[in-house]
Coordinates of C-alpha atoms in Angstrom, one line a residue:
M1034 CA -208.4 156.6 33.9
R1035 CA -205.8 157.8 31.4
I1036 CA -203.0 155.7 30.0
I1037 CA -200.0 157.7 28.9
E1038 CA -197.0 156.1 27.1
S1039 CA -194.8 159.0 26.2
V1040 CA -192.6 161.2 28.4
S1041 CA -193.8 164.4 26.7
G1042 CA -197.4 163.4 27.1
M1043 CA -196.9 162.7 30.8
Q1044 CA -195.0 166.0 31.4
S1045 CA -197.8 167.9 29.6
A1046 CA -200.5 166.2 31.7
A1047 CA -198.5 166.9 34.9
D1048 CA -198.2 170.6 33.9
G1049 CA -202.0 170.7 33.4
F1050 CA -202.7 169.2 36.8
R1051 CA -200.3 171.6 38.5
A1052 CA -201.8 174.6 36.7
S1053 CA -205.2 173.7 38.0
G1054 CA -203.9 173.6 41.5
R1055 CA -204.1 169.8 41.9
S1056 CA -201.4 167.9 43.8
I1057 CA -199.8 164.8 42.2
G1058 CA -199.0 161.6 44.0
L1059 CA -196.7 159.1 42.2
V1060 CA -196.5 155.3 42.9
P1061 CA -193.6 153.8 40.9
T1062 CA -194.1 150.1 40.1
M1063 CA -192.9 147.4 37.7
G1064 CA -196.4 146.1 37.3
Y1065 CA -197.9 142.7 38.1
L1066 CA -199.7 144.5 40.9
H1067 CA -200.7 142.9 44.2
E1068 CA -202.3 144.1 47.3
G1069 CA -199.1 145.7 48.5
H1070 CA -199.0 147.9 45.4
L1071 CA -202.7 148.8 45.8
E1072 CA -202.1 149.9 49.4
L1073 CA -199.5 152.3 48.1
M1074 CA -202.0 153.7 45.6
R1075 CA -204.7 154.1 48.2
T1076 CA -202.2 155.9 50.4
A1077 CA -201.4 158.2 47.5
A1078 CA -205.1 158.8 46.8
Q1079 CA -205.6 159.9 50.4
Q1080 CA -202.7 162.4 50.3
S1081 CA -202.9 163.9 46.8
D1082 CA -205.5 165.1 44.3
V1083 CA -204.2 163.1 41.3
V1084 CA -202.6 159.6 41.5
V1085 CA -200.2 158.5 38.8
A1086 CA -198.9 154.9 38.9
S1087 CA -196.0 154.1 36.7
I1088 CA -195.7 150.6 35.2
F1089 CA -192.2 150.1 33.8
V1090 CA -190.0 147.1 34.1
N1091 CA -186.7 149.0 34.4
P1092 CA -183.9 147.1 32.7
T1093 CA -181.1 149.1 34.3
Q1094 CA -181.8 147.7 37.8
F1095 CA -181.4 144.1 36.7
G1096 CA -177.9 142.6 36.7
P1097 CA -176.5 139.9 34.4
G1098 CA -178.4 136.6 34.9
E1099 CA -181.2 138.2 36.9
D1100 CA -184.9 137.8 36.0
L1101 CA -185.5 140.7 33.6
E1102 CA -187.0 138.6 30.8
Q1103 CA -188.9 136.3 33.2
Y1104 CA -190.3 139.2 35.4
P1105 CA -194.1 138.6 35.6
R1106 CA -196.3 141.0 33.6
D1107 CA -200.1 141.5 33.3
F1108 CA -200.8 145.0 32.0
D1109 CA -204.5 144.5 31.4
G1110 CA -205.0 143.1 34.9
D1111 CA -202.9 145.9 36.3
V1112 CA -205.1 148.6 34.7
Q1113 CA -208.2 147.1 36.3
K1114 CA -206.6 146.8 39.7
A1115 CA -205.1 150.3 39.7
G1116 CA -208.4 151.9 38.6
K1117 CA -210.2 150.3 41.6
A1118 CA -207.4 151.6 43.9
G1119 CA -208.0 155.2 42.9
V1120 CA -205.3 155.7 40.2
D1121 CA -206.1 158.5 37.8
V1122 CA -203.2 158.0 35.3
I1123 CA -201.0 155.1 34.4
F1124 CA -197.7 156.1 33.0
S1125 CA -196.4 153.1 31.0
P1126 CA -193.5 154.1 28.8
S1127 CA -191.4 151.8 26.6
G1128 CA -187.8 151.1 27.2
E1129 CA -186.9 153.2 24.2
E1130 CA -188.9 156.1 25.5
M1131 CA -187.2 156.1 28.9
Y1132 CA -183.7 155.3 27.6
P1133 CA -183.5 156.7 24.0
K1134 CA -180.5 156.1 21.7
G1135 CA -177.4 157.9 23.1
F1136 CA -178.6 157.8 26.7
Q1137 CA -175.5 158.0 29.0
T1138 CA -176.5 159.6 32.3
K1139 CA -176.7 157.8 35.7
V1140 CA -177.7 158.9 39.2
R1141 CA -175.7 157.3 42.0
V1142 CA -176.2 157.4 45.7
E1143 CA -173.0 156.4 47.5
R1144 CA -172.8 155.0 51.1
V1145 CA -176.3 153.7 51.8
T1146 CA -176.1 151.6 48.6
K1147 CA -173.0 149.7 49.8
H1148 CA -174.9 147.6 52.3
L1149 CA -177.6 144.9 52.3
C1150 CA -178.8 144.2 48.7
G1151 CA -176.1 146.5 47.3
I1152 CA -173.5 144.0 48.2
F1153 CA -175.2 141.2 46.2
R1154 CA -176.7 143.4 43.4
P1155 CA -174.0 145.9 42.6
V1156 CA -175.8 147.6 39.7
H1157 CA -179.3 147.5 41.2
F1158 CA -179.5 150.8 43.1
E1159 CA -177.9 152.9 40.4
G1160 CA -180.6 151.6 38.1
V1161 CA -183.3 152.4 40.7
T1162 CA -182.1 155.9 41.4
T1163 CA -181.7 156.7 37.7
V1164 CA -185.2 155.6 36.8
V1165 CA -186.8 157.1 39.8
C1166 CA -185.1 160.4 39.1
K1167 CA -186.4 160.2 35.5
L1168 CA -189.9 159.3 36.7
F1169 CA -189.9 162.3 39.0
N1170 CA -189.0 164.5 36.1
C1171 CA -191.7 163.0 33.9
V1172 CA -194.5 163.0 36.5
K1173 CA -193.5 166.1 38.5
P1174 CA -195.1 164.7 41.7
D1175 CA -195.6 166.5 45.0
L1176 CA -195.2 163.2 46.8
A1177 CA -194.1 159.7 45.9
V1178 CA -195.1 156.5 47.8
F1179 CA -192.9 153.5 48.3
G1180 CA -193.2 150.3 50.3
E1181 CA -191.1 149.6 53.4
K1182 CA -190.6 146.0 52.4
D1183 CA -187.9 147.4 50.1
F1184 CA -186.5 149.3 53.1
Q1185 CA -183.1 150.0 51.6
Q1186 CA -184.7 151.3 48.4
L1187 CA -186.8 153.7 50.5
V1188 CA -183.7 154.9 52.3
V1189 CA -181.8 155.4 49.1
I1190 CA -184.7 157.3 47.5
E1191 CA -185.0 159.5 50.5
R1192 CA -181.3 160.2 50.4
M1193 CA -181.4 161.1 46.7
T1194 CA -184.4 163.4 47.2
V1195 CA -182.6 165.3 50.0
D1196 CA -179.2 165.5 48.3
L1197 CA -180.5 166.7 45.0
N1198 CA -183.0 169.2 46.6
M1199 CA -186.0 167.6 45.0
N1200 CA -189.1 169.2 46.4
I1201 CA -190.9 165.9 46.7
R1202 CA -192.3 164.3 49.9
I1203 CA -191.4 160.6 50.2
V1204 CA -194.0 158.5 51.9
G1205 CA -193.2 155.0 53.3
V1206 CA -196.0 152.4 53.7
P1207 CA -195.6 149.4 56.1
V1208 CA -195.0 145.9 54.7
Q1209 CA -198.2 144.3 53.4
R1210 CA -198.5 140.6 54.1
E1211 CA -200.4 137.5 53.1
P1212 CA -202.6 136.0 55.8
D1213 CA -199.8 133.6 56.7
G1214 CA -197.3 136.4 57.1
L1215 CA -195.4 136.1 53.8
A1216 CA -194.5 139.6 52.6
M1217 CA -196.3 140.4 49.4
S1218 CA -194.1 140.5 46.3
S1219 CA -194.5 140.0 42.6
R1220 CA -191.7 137.4 42.8
N1221 CA -193.8 135.2 45.1
S1222 CA -195.4 133.8 41.9
Y1223 CA -192.0 132.1 41.2
L1224 CA -192.4 129.9 44.3
I1225 CA -193.4 126.3 43.5
G1226 CA -194.7 123.4 45.6
Q1227 CA -193.2 123.3 49.1
E1228 CA -191.1 126.4 48.4
R1229 CA -194.1 128.5 49.3
H1230 CA -194.2 127.0 52.8
S1231 CA -190.5 127.3 53.3
A1232 CA -190.7 131.0 52.4
L1233 CA -192.5 131.6 55.6
C1234 CA -189.1 131.2 57.3
L1235 CA -188.5 134.9 56.7
F1236 CA -191.6 136.0 58.6
K1237 CA -191.0 133.4 61.3
S1238 CA -187.4 134.6 61.8
L1239 CA -188.6 138.2 62.2
Q1240 CA -191.0 137.0 64.9
L1241 CA -188.2 135.1 66.6
A1242 CA -186.0 138.2 66.7
K1243 CA -188.8 140.2 68.2
R1244 CA -189.3 137.6 70.9
L1245 CA -185.6 137.6 71.7
Y1246 CA -185.6 141.4 71.8
S1247 CA -188.6 141.5 74.1
R1248 CA -186.8 139.2 76.5
G1249 CA -183.9 141.6 76.7
E1250 CA -181.5 140.3 74.2
R1251 CA -179.4 143.1 72.7
N1252 CA -176.4 141.3 71.2
A1253 CA -176.7 141.5 67.4
R1254 CA -174.7 138.4 66.8
T1255 CA -176.9 136.3 69.1
I1256 CA -180.1 137.5 67.3
R1257 CA -178.5 137.0 63.9
D1258 CA -177.3 133.5 64.7
A1259 CA -180.8 132.5 65.9
V1260 CA -182.4 133.9 62.8
I1261 CA -179.9 132.1 60.5
D1262 CA -180.5 128.8 62.3
L1263 CA -184.2 129.1 61.9
I1264 CA -183.9 129.8 58.2
A1265 CA -181.5 127.0 57.7
S1266 CA -184.0 124.6 59.3
H1267 CA -186.3 125.0 56.3
P1268 CA -185.7 123.2 53.0
F1269 CA -184.8 125.0 49.7
T1270 CA -183.3 128.0 51.6
S1271 CA -180.0 129.8 51.4
V1272 CA -179.2 133.1 53.1
D1273 CA -177.8 136.1 51.2
Y1274 CA -177.7 138.2 54.3
V1275 CA -179.1 138.6 57.8
T1276 CA -178.2 142.1 59.0
L1277 CA -178.9 144.2 62.0
C1278 CA -178.1 147.8 61.2
D1279 CA -178.9 151.4 61.8
P1280 CA -182.2 152.2 59.9
V1281 CA -180.8 155.5 58.5
S1282 CA -177.1 154.8 57.7
L1283 CA -177.7 151.0 57.2
E1284 CA -174.3 150.4 58.9
D1285 CA -174.1 147.3 61.0
V1286 CA -174.5 147.4 64.8
E1287 CA -173.1 145.1 67.4
V1288 CA -175.4 146.1 70.2
L1289 CA -179.0 147.1 69.9
E1290 CA -178.9 150.4 71.8
R1291 CA -181.7 152.2 69.8
K1292 CA -184.1 151.4 67.0
T1293 CA -182.4 148.8 64.8
L1294 CA -183.4 147.4 61.4
L1295 CA -183.3 143.6 60.9
A1296 CA -183.1 143.0 57.2
L1297 CA -183.1 139.6 55.4
A1298 CA -182.5 138.4 51.9
V1299 CA -183.1 134.7 51.4
N1300 CA -183.1 132.5 48.4
V1301 CA -186.0 130.0 48.4
G1302 CA -185.3 127.7 45.5
R1303 CA -184.5 130.0 42.7
T1304 CA -186.5 132.9 44.2
R1305 CA -184.8 135.7 46.1
L1306 CA -187.0 137.2 48.8
I1307 CA -186.5 140.1 51.2
D1308 CA -188.1 141.2 54.4
N1309 CA -187.4 143.3 57.4
C1310 CA -188.6 144.7 60.7
I1311 CA -187.6 147.3 63.2
L1312 CA -186.5 146.2 66.7
G1313 CA -187.0 148.7 69.4

C-alpha cells in the first residue's frame, strides 16, 4: 500500500492508474477509522480496480467552537485497518498542501444545504463540498463511496456531482451499527460513562418511528413528537432536530405519502450524534 502526501504525487499516480486502464474508487475520510469506514472501503474494492482512501481532517468544515483540535486521530492504526480492507493508496495531505497560501475558492451547493445540519452548522457543507471537489481533482476517481449515516452529506455530494458535470459515480452504503444499534461514528469515542447508554435513544427512536409507520401512522407531527418524547426520556440528551423530509430535496413533509427520511441530530453530553432511516 502506498502513502501519498502531495497533491502532485496523487495526481501523477491517478494518471498512471488511468493510463493502465484501471478504474479508481475513492473513499474520503477524516481518519480514526472504524468498521463503518472499512465497509466503504470494501465496497470500493468490489467496484473498482484501485482503492484510494483519503485521510484528511478538513478544517474548513468545522465551525467556531467545534471539535477540530479534539477530533480523534490514529494514523498508524488507520493505515493497518485500511490495508486489511483492500485499500491500495492512502492520500494524506497536510492542511498547507490542500489549502496553500492565497487559497480563496469555495464550492457551494444551495438549497439542500439549508436544511437539517445546515441550519445548525452554517459553514459545514461549504467546507465539505470544497474539500470533496478538491479530492476529486486530486484522485480523479471513477466512483466515490460515502456512508448513508451522513445522509445530507450524501445528498449534497450527489447534487454537486450532477450540477458540475463531474463524471463520477457516487455510491451510498447503508448505516453500519454497533451490536446494540448505535450508528458507528468516530465521535462515539467522546461518550463517557452513562452517556453511551443514553446514546441508544437515537436508534430506539428510529425503531419507534418504524413501528408507528407500520401501524398506519402517516402524520409527520405525531411521529416527530413521539420520537422527541423518547429521546427526552434519556438523561444527558438535547435535540438539535428531528425532521421528516423528502429524501431528495430534504424539504419537510407534513404527511408521509411516499418514501420519507427521518433524520435526527441529538447532543448526548457534549457529543453531537446523527442518525436516520427511511420510512416507506
